[in-house]
mmCIF file of C-alpha atoms in Angstrom:
data_model
loop_
_atom_site.group_PDB
_atom_site.id
_atom_site.type_symbol
_atom_site.label_atom_id
_atom_site.label_comp_id
_atom_site.label_asym_id
_atom_site.label_seq_id
_atom_site.Cartn_x
_atom_site.Cartn_y
_atom_site.Cartn_z
ATOM 1 C CA MET A 11 31.848 -8.663 -12.224
ATOM 2 C CA VAL A 12 30.744 -12.023 -10.858
ATOM 3 C CA TYR A 13 30.575 -10.454 -7.421
ATOM 4 C CA GLU A 14 27.989 -7.966 -8.573
ATOM 5 C CA TYR A 15 25.785 -10.674 -10.106
ATOM 6 C CA VAL A 16 25.996 -12.793 -6.964
ATOM 7 C CA LEU A 17 25.196 -9.823 -4.792
ATOM 8 C CA ALA A 18 22.332 -8.843 -7.060
ATOM 9 C CA GLY A 19 20.892 -12.343 -6.854
ATOM 10 C CA VAL A 20 21.109 -12.314 -3.100
ATOM 11 C CA LEU A 21 19.325 -9.002 -2.740
ATOM 12 C CA VAL A 22 16.632 -9.931 -5.247
ATOM 13 C CA SER A 23 15.974 -13.119 -3.291
ATOM 14 C CA LEU A 24 15.941 -11.328 0.035
ATOM 15 C CA LEU A 25 14.196 -8.101 -0.670
ATOM 16 C CA GLY A 26 11.587 -9.291 -3.173
ATOM 17 C CA SER A 27 11.461 -6.889 -6.036
ATOM 18 C CA VAL A 28 11.504 -3.148 -5.560
ATOM 19 C CA PHE A 29 11.183 -0.121 -3.383
ATOM 20 C CA PHE A 30 8.540 2.186 -4.524
ATOM 21 C CA VAL A 31 7.291 5.605 -5.693
ATOM 22 C CA ILE A 32 4.756 7.657 -3.856
ATOM 23 C CA ILE A 33 1.331 6.158 -3.264
ATOM 24 C CA ASN A 34 -1.148 8.881 -2.444
ATOM 25 C CA THR A 35 -3.230 7.584 -5.358
ATOM 26 C CA THR A 36 -3.596 4.114 -3.800
ATOM 27 C CA LEU A 37 -7.014 4.851 -2.347
ATOM 28 C CA SER A 38 -9.787 7.109 -3.626
ATOM 29 C CA GLU A 39 -9.737 10.590 -2.173
ATOM 30 C CA ASN A 40 -13.399 11.171 -2.933
ATOM 31 C CA LYS A 41 -15.273 13.007 -0.194
ATOM 32 C CA ARG A 42 -17.561 10.025 0.188
ATOM 33 C CA ASP A 43 -14.543 7.959 1.223
ATOM 34 C CA VAL A 44 -13.639 10.193 4.180
ATOM 35 C CA ALA A 45 -14.515 8.811 7.610
ATOM 36 C CA ILE A 46 -15.887 11.259 10.164
ATOM 37 C CA VAL A 47 -14.492 10.619 13.650
ATOM 38 C CA SER A 48 -16.460 11.811 16.670
ATOM 39 C CA GLU A 49 -14.945 13.198 19.861
ATOM 40 C CA ASN A 50 -14.981 9.790 21.535
ATOM 41 C CA GLY A 51 -13.034 8.284 18.636
ATOM 42 C CA VAL A 52 -15.880 6.395 16.932
ATOM 43 C CA CYS A 53 -15.984 6.482 13.141
ATOM 44 C CA LEU A 54 -19.492 7.567 12.260
ATOM 45 C CA ALA A 55 -20.386 4.910 9.714
ATOM 46 C CA PRO A 56 -24.058 3.926 9.340
ATOM 47 C CA GLU A 57 -25.559 1.769 12.093
ATOM 48 C CA ILE A 58 -25.046 -1.983 11.862
ATOM 49 C CA GLU A 59 -26.991 -4.798 13.385
ATOM 50 C CA LYS A 60 -26.202 -5.686 16.973
ATOM 51 C CA SER A 61 -24.922 -9.138 16.068
ATOM 52 C CA THR A 62 -21.357 -9.266 14.767
ATOM 53 C CA ASP A 63 -19.633 -11.882 12.640
ATOM 54 C CA VAL A 64 -16.038 -10.809 13.239
ATOM 55 C CA VAL A 65 -14.231 -8.712 15.847
ATOM 56 C CA ILE A 66 -10.929 -7.315 14.592
ATOM 57 C CA VAL A 67 -8.401 -6.057 17.131
ATOM 58 C CA GLY A 68 -6.284 -3.330 15.555
ATOM 59 C CA ALA A 69 -6.745 -1.088 12.518
ATOM 60 C CA GLY A 70 -3.255 -0.826 11.111
ATOM 61 C CA VAL A 71 -2.518 -2.020 7.584
ATOM 62 C CA ALA A 72 -3.633 -5.592 8.298
ATOM 63 C CA GLY A 73 -6.671 -4.762 10.427
ATOM 64 C CA ALA A 74 -8.014 -1.990 8.190
ATOM 65 C CA ALA A 75 -7.526 -3.988 4.985
ATOM 66 C CA LEU A 76 -9.128 -7.042 6.575
ATOM 67 C CA ALA A 77 -12.126 -5.027 7.825
ATOM 68 C CA TYR A 78 -12.748 -3.634 4.352
ATOM 69 C CA THR A 79 -12.304 -7.030 2.730
ATOM 70 C CA LEU A 80 -14.644 -8.918 5.049
ATOM 71 C CA GLY A 81 -17.116 -6.039 5.023
ATOM 72 C CA LYS A 82 -17.281 -6.226 1.240
ATOM 73 C CA GLU A 83 -18.012 -9.939 1.629
ATOM 74 C CA GLY A 84 -21.122 -9.013 3.628
ATOM 75 C CA ARG A 85 -19.716 -9.864 7.060
ATOM 76 C CA ARG A 86 -20.692 -7.708 10.023
ATOM 77 C CA VAL A 87 -17.379 -6.432 11.363
ATOM 78 C CA HIS A 88 -16.480 -4.590 14.570
ATOM 79 C CA VAL A 89 -12.964 -3.123 14.552
ATOM 80 C CA ILE A 90 -11.403 -1.833 17.775
ATOM 81 C CA GLU A 91 -8.274 0.299 17.445
ATOM 82 C CA ARG A 92 -6.299 1.798 20.331
ATOM 83 C CA ASP A 93 -5.648 5.101 18.547
ATOM 84 C CA LEU A 94 -7.500 6.282 15.440
ATOM 85 C CA SER A 95 -5.290 9.333 14.930
ATOM 86 C CA GLU A 96 -2.778 9.210 12.080
ATOM 87 C CA PRO A 97 0.145 6.907 12.983
ATOM 88 C CA ASP A 98 3.674 8.273 12.920
ATOM 89 C CA ARG A 99 6.133 5.466 12.208
ATOM 90 C CA ILE A 100 9.456 5.091 10.421
ATOM 91 C CA VAL A 101 8.701 1.651 8.965
ATOM 92 C CA GLY A 102 5.802 0.160 7.013
ATOM 93 C CA GLU A 103 6.505 2.489 4.074
ATOM 94 C CA LEU A 104 7.484 -0.024 1.381
ATOM 95 C CA LEU A 105 5.098 -2.290 -0.501
ATOM 96 C CA GLN A 106 6.585 -4.882 -2.821
ATOM 97 C CA PRO A 107 5.024 -5.531 -6.247
ATOM 98 C CA GLY A 108 3.448 -8.746 -4.966
ATOM 99 C CA GLY A 109 1.860 -6.805 -2.122
ATOM 100 C CA TYR A 110 0.620 -4.129 -4.507
ATOM 101 C CA LEU A 111 -1.059 -6.826 -6.592
ATOM 102 C CA LYS A 112 -2.796 -8.085 -3.451
ATOM 103 C CA LEU A 113 -3.888 -4.522 -2.690
ATOM 104 C CA ILE A 114 -5.472 -4.357 -6.146
ATOM 105 C CA GLU A 115 -7.042 -7.785 -5.645
ATOM 106 C CA LEU A 116 -8.617 -6.542 -2.409
ATOM 107 C CA GLY A 117 -10.035 -3.509 -4.224
ATOM 108 C CA LEU A 118 -7.830 -1.031 -2.375
ATOM 109 C CA GLU A 119 -6.003 0.560 -5.158
ATOM 110 C CA ASP A 120 6.964 3.476 -9.315
ATOM 111 C CA LEU A 121 10.340 2.400 -7.953
ATOM 112 C CA PHE A 122 11.624 0.319 -10.783
ATOM 113 C CA GLY A 123 14.501 -1.462 -9.058
ATOM 114 C CA TYR A 124 17.455 -0.961 -6.737
ATOM 115 C CA ALA A 125 20.572 1.124 -6.794
ATOM 116 C CA LEU A 126 23.306 -0.648 -4.832
ATOM 117 C CA TYR A 127 26.303 1.064 -3.289
ATOM 118 C CA LYS A 128 29.471 -0.473 -1.859
ATOM 119 C CA ASN A 129 32.903 1.046 -1.235
ATOM 120 C CA GLY A 130 32.132 4.087 -3.364
ATOM 121 C CA ASN A 131 30.925 2.045 -6.345
ATOM 122 C CA ASP A 132 27.351 1.684 -7.471
ATOM 123 C CA THR A 133 25.286 -0.395 -9.846
ATOM 124 C CA LYS A 134 21.637 -0.349 -10.808
ATOM 125 C CA LEU A 135 19.366 -3.389 -10.787
ATOM 126 C CA SER A 136 16.298 -2.841 -12.912
ATOM 127 C CA TYR A 137 13.317 -5.138 -13.052
ATOM 128 C CA PRO A 138 11.668 -6.533 -16.208
ATOM 129 C CA LEU A 139 8.663 -4.205 -16.262
ATOM 130 C CA GLU A 140 8.106 -5.034 -19.921
ATOM 131 C CA THR A 141 7.259 -8.555 -18.732
ATOM 132 C CA TYR A 142 5.467 -7.685 -15.496
ATOM 133 C CA SER A 143 3.147 -4.707 -15.872
ATOM 134 C CA PHE A 144 3.323 -3.655 -12.223
ATOM 135 C CA ALA A 145 5.753 -2.060 -9.829
ATOM 136 C CA GLY A 146 5.582 -1.305 -6.146
ATOM 137 C CA ARG A 147 4.900 1.677 -3.940
ATOM 138 C CA SER A 148 6.548 3.747 -1.237
ATOM 139 C CA PHE A 149 4.574 6.167 0.895
ATOM 140 C CA HIS A 150 4.002 7.852 4.227
ATOM 141 C CA ASN A 151 2.813 5.064 6.517
ATOM 142 C CA GLY A 152 0.344 7.132 8.534
ATOM 143 C CA ARG A 153 -1.432 8.613 5.512
ATOM 144 C CA PHE A 154 -1.679 5.181 3.932
ATOM 145 C CA ILE A 155 -3.267 3.658 7.044
ATOM 146 C CA GLN A 156 -5.724 6.545 7.429
ATOM 147 C CA LYS A 157 -6.928 6.067 3.869
ATOM 148 C CA MET A 158 -7.383 2.349 4.522
ATOM 149 C CA ARG A 159 -9.432 3.132 7.636
ATOM 150 C CA GLU A 160 -11.517 5.669 5.763
ATOM 151 C CA ARG A 161 -12.325 3.148 3.070
ATOM 152 C CA ALA A 162 -13.340 0.490 5.623
ATOM 153 C CA ALA A 163 -15.537 2.967 7.526
ATOM 154 C CA THR A 164 -17.600 3.724 4.419
ATOM 155 C CA LEU A 165 -19.106 0.223 4.521
ATOM 156 C CA PRO A 166 -22.456 0.115 6.389
ATOM 157 C CA ASN A 167 -21.651 -3.219 8.042
ATOM 158 C CA VAL A 168 -18.249 -2.130 9.447
ATOM 159 C CA LYS A 169 -18.011 -0.357 12.806
ATOM 160 C CA LEU A 170 -14.644 1.238 13.536
ATOM 161 C CA GLU A 171 -14.223 2.206 17.181
ATOM 162 C CA GLN A 172 -11.419 3.623 19.304
ATOM 163 C CA GLY A 173 -10.668 1.553 22.383
ATOM 164 C CA THR A 174 -7.960 -0.496 24.055
ATOM 165 C CA VAL A 175 -8.546 -4.240 24.043
ATOM 166 C CA THR A 176 -7.404 -5.656 27.377
ATOM 167 C CA THR A 177 -8.190 -9.359 27.108
ATOM 168 C CA LEU A 178 -9.809 -12.080 25.063
ATOM 169 C CA ILE A 179 -13.068 -13.478 26.423
ATOM 170 C CA GLU A 180 -12.699 -17.239 26.728
ATOM 171 C CA GLU A 181 -15.318 -19.837 27.596
ATOM 172 C CA LYS A 182 -14.362 -23.507 27.790
ATOM 173 C CA GLY A 183 -11.363 -23.067 25.507
ATOM 174 C CA THR A 184 -13.205 -21.013 22.889
ATOM 175 C CA ILE A 185 -12.679 -17.284 22.294
ATOM 176 C CA LYS A 186 -16.041 -15.525 22.331
ATOM 177 C CA GLY A 187 -14.964 -11.901 21.892
ATOM 178 C CA VAL A 188 -12.926 -9.239 23.684
ATOM 179 C CA MET A 189 -13.003 -6.867 26.623
ATOM 180 C CA TYR A 190 -11.890 -3.301 25.939
ATOM 181 C CA LYS A 191 -11.800 0.155 27.434
ATOM 182 C CA LYS A 192 -13.166 3.167 25.637
ATOM 183 C CA LYS A 193 -11.340 6.495 25.603
ATOM 184 C CA ALA A 194 -13.209 7.704 28.698
ATOM 185 C CA GLY A 195 -12.255 4.530 30.604
ATOM 186 C CA GLU A 196 -15.603 2.744 30.301
ATOM 187 C CA GLU A 197 -15.128 -1.033 30.201
ATOM 188 C CA MET A 198 -16.941 -2.781 27.377
ATOM 189 C CA ARG A 199 -17.421 -6.265 25.966
ATOM 190 C CA THR A 200 -18.130 -7.260 22.399
ATOM 191 C CA TYR A 201 -18.855 -10.751 21.136
ATOM 192 C CA ALA A 202 -18.462 -12.527 17.807
ATOM 193 C CA PRO A 203 -17.929 -16.125 16.656
ATOM 194 C CA LEU A 204 -14.542 -15.120 15.207
ATOM 195 C CA THR A 205 -11.970 -12.739 16.710
ATOM 196 C CA ILE A 206 -8.977 -11.766 14.556
ATOM 197 C CA VAL A 207 -6.039 -10.220 16.419
ATOM 198 C CA CYS A 208 -4.097 -7.710 14.293
ATOM 199 C CA ASP A 209 -2.659 -5.489 17.022
ATOM 200 C CA GLY A 210 0.854 -5.273 15.626
ATOM 201 C CA CYS A 211 4.407 -6.070 16.655
ATOM 202 C CA PHE A 212 3.810 -5.058 20.281
ATOM 203 C CA SER A 213 0.694 -7.235 20.603
ATOM 204 C CA ASN A 214 -0.371 -7.913 24.174
ATOM 205 C CA LEU A 215 -2.754 -10.666 23.057
ATOM 206 C CA ARG A 216 -0.575 -12.942 20.922
ATOM 207 C CA ARG A 217 0.642 -15.065 23.827
ATOM 208 C CA SER A 218 -2.947 -16.124 24.498
ATOM 209 C CA ILE A 219 -3.130 -17.891 21.122
ATOM 210 C CA SER A 220 0.483 -18.386 20.048
ATOM 211 C CA THR A 221 3.920 -19.432 21.267
ATOM 212 C CA PRO A 222 6.115 -16.649 19.886
ATOM 213 C CA ASN A 223 9.896 -16.594 19.735
ATOM 214 C CA ILE A 224 10.817 -12.943 19.185
ATOM 215 C CA GLU A 225 14.339 -11.885 18.234
ATOM 216 C CA ASN A 226 15.667 -8.319 18.222
ATOM 217 C CA PRO A 227 18.506 -8.353 15.667
ATOM 218 C CA SER A 228 19.001 -4.610 15.284
ATOM 219 C CA CYS A 229 17.531 -1.126 15.491
ATOM 220 C CA PHE A 230 16.532 1.288 12.753
ATOM 221 C CA VAL A 231 17.497 4.936 13.045
ATOM 222 C CA GLY A 232 15.200 7.069 10.890
ATOM 223 C CA LEU A 233 15.669 10.488 9.309
ATOM 224 C CA ILE A 234 13.766 12.450 6.663
ATOM 225 C CA LEU A 235 15.829 14.209 3.997
ATOM 226 C CA ASP A 236 14.073 17.259 2.539
ATOM 227 C CA ASN A 237 14.152 18.514 -1.036
ATOM 228 C CA CYS A 238 16.834 16.244 -2.433
ATOM 229 C CA GLU A 239 16.963 13.990 -5.474
ATOM 230 C CA LEU A 240 17.975 10.349 -5.317
ATOM 231 C CA PRO A 241 20.890 9.471 -7.615
ATOM 232 C CA HIS A 242 18.691 7.006 -9.525
ATOM 233 C CA ALA A 243 15.101 8.161 -9.953
ATOM 234 C CA ASN A 244 12.351 5.704 -9.034
ATOM 235 C CA HIS A 245 14.756 3.317 -7.332
ATOM 236 C CA GLY A 246 15.343 2.447 -3.720
ATOM 237 C CA HIS A 247 18.936 2.849 -2.621
ATOM 238 C CA VAL A 248 20.722 0.226 -0.534
ATOM 239 C CA ILE A 249 24.187 1.080 0.778
ATOM 240 C CA LEU A 250 26.053 -2.029 1.868
ATOM 241 C CA GLY A 251 27.744 -0.142 4.625
ATOM 242 C CA ASP A 252 29.915 -0.997 7.577
ATOM 243 C CA PRO A 253 28.715 -2.309 9.962
ATOM 244 C CA SER A 254 25.265 -2.653 8.344
ATOM 245 C CA PRO A 255 23.022 -1.442 5.503
ATOM 246 C CA ILE A 256 21.639 2.061 4.971
ATOM 247 C CA LEU A 257 18.414 2.601 3.021
ATOM 248 C CA PHE A 258 17.045 5.602 1.113
ATOM 249 C CA TYR A 259 13.621 5.768 -0.566
ATOM 250 C CA PRO A 260 11.002 8.462 -1.310
ATOM 251 C CA ILE A 261 7.900 8.848 0.878
ATOM 252 C CA SER A 262 6.522 12.000 -0.793
ATOM 253 C CA SER A 263 7.368 14.336 -3.639
ATOM 254 C CA THR A 264 9.758 16.294 -1.375
ATOM 255 C CA GLU A 265 10.832 13.773 1.288
ATOM 256 C CA VAL A 266 13.303 10.887 1.261
ATOM 257 C CA ARG A 267 13.365 8.420 4.121
ATOM 258 C CA CYS A 268 16.760 7.319 5.404
ATOM 259 C CA LEU A 269 16.957 4.229 7.597
ATOM 260 C CA VAL A 270 20.250 3.298 9.205
ATOM 261 C CA ASP A 271 20.411 -0.267 10.482
ATOM 262 C CA VAL A 272 22.343 -0.468 13.766
ATOM 263 C CA PRO A 273 23.124 -4.041 14.914
ATOM 264 C CA GLY A 274 22.163 -5.074 18.422
ATOM 265 C CA THR A 275 19.467 -3.925 20.819
ATOM 266 C CA LYS A 276 20.939 -0.568 21.842
ATOM 267 C CA VAL A 277 21.729 2.548 19.861
ATOM 268 C CA PRO A 278 23.813 5.619 20.731
ATOM 269 C CA SER A 279 21.867 8.158 22.784
ATOM 270 C CA VAL A 280 19.955 10.789 20.832
ATOM 271 C CA ALA A 281 19.552 13.034 23.874
ATOM 272 C CA ASN A 282 23.239 13.563 24.635
ATOM 273 C CA GLY A 283 24.413 13.883 21.029
ATOM 274 C CA GLU A 284 26.038 10.459 20.689
ATOM 275 C CA MET A 285 23.659 9.493 17.870
ATOM 276 C CA ALA A 286 24.361 12.653 15.863
ATOM 277 C CA ASN A 287 28.086 12.010 16.235
ATOM 278 C CA TYR A 288 27.644 8.370 15.129
ATOM 279 C CA LEU A 289 25.681 9.416 12.059
ATOM 280 C CA LYS A 290 28.246 12.049 11.080
ATOM 281 C CA THR A 291 31.406 10.032 11.711
ATOM 282 C CA VAL A 292 30.376 6.449 10.871
ATOM 283 C CA VAL A 293 27.435 6.744 8.472
ATOM 284 C CA ALA A 294 27.963 10.007 6.576
ATOM 285 C CA PRO A 295 31.244 8.921 4.881
ATOM 286 C CA GLN A 296 29.302 6.056 3.277
ATOM 287 C CA VAL A 297 26.365 8.153 2.016
ATOM 288 C CA PRO A 298 26.275 8.879 -1.766
ATOM 289 C CA ARG A 299 27.645 12.368 -2.402
ATOM 290 C CA GLN A 300 24.346 13.523 -4.007
ATOM 291 C CA LEU A 301 22.572 12.892 -0.678
ATOM 292 C CA LEU A 302 25.300 13.907 1.760
ATOM 293 C CA LYS A 303 24.327 17.576 2.192
ATOM 294 C CA ALA A 304 20.665 16.694 2.843
ATOM 295 C CA PHE A 305 21.713 13.863 5.159
ATOM 296 C CA LEU A 306 23.884 16.128 7.312
ATOM 297 C CA ALA A 307 21.142 18.781 7.366
ATOM 298 C CA ALA A 308 18.685 16.161 8.624
ATOM 299 C CA VAL A 309 21.104 15.125 11.387
ATOM 300 C CA ASP A 310 21.595 18.757 12.417
ATOM 301 C CA LYS A 311 17.833 19.278 12.416
ATOM 302 C CA GLY A 312 17.749 16.775 15.267
ATOM 303 C CA ILE A 313 14.555 14.897 14.381
ATOM 304 C CA ILE A 314 16.016 11.419 14.779
ATOM 305 C CA ARG A 315 13.723 8.440 15.367
ATOM 306 C CA THR A 316 14.711 4.969 16.531
ATOM 307 C CA MET A 317 12.855 1.675 16.460
ATOM 308 C CA GLN A 318 13.751 -1.831 17.573
ATOM 309 C CA ASN A 319 13.587 -4.299 14.695
ATOM 310 C CA LYS A 320 11.919 -7.609 15.401
ATOM 311 C CA SER A 321 11.909 -11.041 13.822
ATOM 312 C CA MET A 322 9.321 -13.654 14.769
ATOM 313 C CA PRO A 323 8.553 -16.864 12.894
ATOM 314 C CA ALA A 324 4.873 -17.785 12.814
ATOM 315 C CA ALA A 325 4.061 -20.153 15.693
ATOM 316 C CA PRO A 326 0.328 -20.787 15.473
ATOM 317 C CA GLN A 327 -1.556 -22.443 18.269
ATOM 318 C CA PRO A 328 -4.990 -23.100 16.689
ATOM 319 C CA THR A 329 -7.639 -21.764 19.048
ATOM 320 C CA PRO A 330 -11.391 -22.049 18.471
ATOM 321 C CA GLY A 331 -12.872 -18.634 17.845
ATOM 322 C CA ALA A 332 -9.632 -16.718 17.220
ATOM 323 C CA ILE A 333 -6.795 -16.244 14.767
ATOM 324 C CA LEU A 334 -3.695 -14.023 14.557
ATOM 325 C CA LEU A 335 -2.748 -11.900 11.545
ATOM 326 C CA GLY A 336 -0.144 -9.314 10.535
ATOM 327 C CA ASP A 337 2.810 -8.436 12.775
ATOM 328 C CA ALA A 338 1.006 -9.933 15.756
ATOM 329 C CA PHE A 339 1.466 -13.286 14.012
ATOM 330 C CA ASN A 340 4.667 -13.176 11.979
ATOM 331 C CA MET A 341 7.511 -10.667 11.564
ATOM 332 C CA ARG A 342 10.656 -10.444 9.536
ATOM 333 C CA HIS A 343 13.368 -7.776 9.595
ATOM 334 C CA PRO A 344 12.019 -4.572 7.950
ATOM 335 C CA LEU A 345 15.069 -4.545 5.677
ATOM 336 C CA THR A 346 13.307 -7.163 3.549
ATOM 337 C CA GLY A 347 10.363 -4.830 2.952
ATOM 338 C CA GLY A 348 8.053 -7.847 3.102
ATOM 339 C CA GLY A 349 5.800 -7.296 6.095
ATOM 340 C CA MET A 350 2.840 -5.674 4.343
ATOM 341 C CA THR A 351 3.106 -8.025 1.378
ATOM 342 C CA VAL A 352 2.806 -11.033 3.687
ATOM 343 C CA ALA A 353 -0.095 -9.466 5.610
ATOM 344 C CA LEU A 354 -2.063 -8.596 2.480
ATOM 345 C CA SER A 355 -1.407 -12.038 1.013
ATOM 346 C CA ASP A 356 -2.675 -13.620 4.251
ATOM 347 C CA ILE A 357 -5.828 -11.491 4.039
ATOM 348 C CA VAL A 358 -6.562 -12.615 0.483
ATOM 349 C CA LEU A 359 -6.062 -16.236 1.510
ATOM 350 C CA LEU A 360 -8.222 -15.903 4.624
ATOM 351 C CA ARG A 361 -10.971 -14.151 2.654
ATOM 352 C CA ASP A 362 -11.032 -16.968 0.109
ATOM 353 C CA LEU A 363 -11.126 -19.638 2.816
ATOM 354 C CA LEU A 364 -13.988 -17.938 4.667
ATOM 355 C CA ARG A 365 -16.008 -17.080 1.555
ATOM 356 C CA PRO A 366 -17.922 -20.410 1.273
ATOM 357 C CA LEU A 367 -19.023 -20.326 4.940
ATOM 358 C CA SER A 368 -22.459 -18.910 5.696
ATOM 359 C CA ASP A 369 -21.617 -18.352 9.377
ATOM 360 C CA PHE A 370 -18.789 -18.927 11.841
ATOM 361 C CA ASN A 371 -20.750 -20.161 14.836
ATOM 362 C CA ASP A 372 -19.323 -23.697 14.979
ATOM 363 C CA ALA A 373 -16.019 -22.585 16.510
ATOM 364 C CA PRO A 374 -14.302 -26.020 16.761
ATOM 365 C CA ALA A 375 -15.196 -26.893 13.151
ATOM 366 C CA LEU A 376 -14.055 -23.464 11.951
ATOM 367 C CA CYS A 377 -10.777 -23.880 13.837
ATOM 368 C CA ASP A 378 -10.121 -27.235 12.154
ATOM 369 C CA TYR A 379 -11.042 -25.776 8.789
ATOM 370 C CA LEU A 380 -8.664 -22.815 9.186
ATOM 371 C CA LYS A 381 -5.693 -25.059 9.945
ATOM 372 C CA SER A 382 -5.227 -25.167 6.182
ATOM 373 C CA PHE A 383 -4.530 -21.409 6.328
ATOM 374 C CA TYR A 384 -1.229 -22.041 8.097
ATOM 375 C CA THR A 385 -0.119 -24.484 5.418
ATOM 376 C CA LEU A 386 -1.283 -22.527 2.392
ATOM 377 C CA ARG A 387 0.349 -19.264 3.505
ATOM 378 C CA LYS A 388 3.884 -20.655 3.855
ATOM 379 C CA PRO A 389 5.256 -19.905 0.360
ATOM 380 C CA VAL A 390 4.835 -16.128 0.765
ATOM 381 C CA PRO A 391 6.437 -15.476 4.182
ATOM 382 C CA PHE A 392 9.236 -17.974 3.622
ATOM 383 C CA THR A 393 12.293 -15.980 2.551
ATOM 384 C CA ARG A 394 15.171 -17.991 1.153
ATOM 385 C CA CYS A 395 18.562 -16.983 2.468
ATOM 386 C CA PHE A 396 21.736 -17.346 0.406
ATOM 387 C CA VAL A 397 24.148 -15.904 2.948
ATOM 388 C CA HIS A 398 26.682 -18.646 2.162
ATOM 389 C CA ARG A 399 27.213 -17.019 -1.256
ATOM 390 C CA LEU A 400 28.347 -13.721 0.251
ATOM 391 C CA THR A 401 31.877 -12.692 1.093
ATOM 392 C CA PRO A 402 32.697 -12.610 4.835
ATOM 393 C CA GLN A 403 32.436 -8.808 4.837
ATOM 394 C CA ASP A 404 29.011 -8.826 3.173
ATOM 395 C CA ARG A 405 27.882 -11.638 5.446
ATOM 396 C CA LYS A 406 28.693 -9.435 8.424
ATOM 397 C CA CYS A 407 26.789 -6.592 6.779
ATOM 398 C CA VAL A 408 23.472 -8.322 6.133
ATOM 399 C CA LYS A 409 23.288 -11.648 7.937
ATOM 400 C CA HIS A 410 21.827 -10.182 11.126
ATOM 401 C CA ALA A 411 19.001 -8.655 9.074
ATOM 402 C CA LEU A 412 17.634 -11.822 7.518
ATOM 403 C CA THR A 413 14.788 -14.102 8.500
ATOM 404 C CA ILE A 414 14.805 -17.589 7.000
#
């Protein structure tokens, strides 16, 4: 049907390429790649020189990948992360093929398409893997981040430390470093000619070097379905439900993540049972029959997570000595599955721009030079929206989830 082709085109444009199979092979699991963390939260990598080229705030996907990348370039890097224990999140589990290519390009090494459901009908959208010899990945977010941190900590010129950054140190309009508190409460300062803020969607530093406009279009409700098989192997599953989409994708060999998109800023209460009732009465009738039993079992199990979705166009305010990256800089609705792809692409671009520079000590000149970063990065985060091609019902279903 023409409708199906139009809808397929829309979703391909919006969501990139694919959802992905399990990734535990992304990073080496050699013993030499395992970081040892001391009681005070410091990764025990070899000692580095006192002088530092780059301070990185945050060691999530963006911060950890950036630390490894710049460390491999010979830069002396100090990474400060609020919590070095394994993260437990319900998003950041899908890496598009373009993002996987960037992961390979950074030296940090298969869903094959989508299965779409609407009104009880389904169709499969496969991708031309005979033309493009790569797919994407899906995985457990926390395990993925820990492996990235472990890899970064193996470099002798990267120091990975647990601490909470409280403020940027500014002198005459130039960022000189950061102030942070260690786990025991000791206040510390660290200095570098370049500070890169990668402290995520809840960044408390972005307003110092940006003018953000954050929207909260919806919330995700997350469940894990145990020991069930997806109707179409190696595909992500998108249900064009009412009032909004429902996603299913694997995060391990025995677990399937379900994300229910709930429009608005509030969701039914989990504590008093309203959420379980919503999932059973509104969502369950739209779940593919092969997944229904596991879905209802997950609801009854009661481990229901919620997260506010955010959308934030990049609004850089070039500041000598500092730059934003990752979700601290630019966010789109997680439904697009594009956040990590954009972050990894930004890291490759930033690495290439910094590579010719012997040092970063001329902060004003470096700031002017890095203005090109904001121009060169635009093609990747810009997501074209073809909402006008959808029917009114489909427009209602997905329009709130898109970032132009």
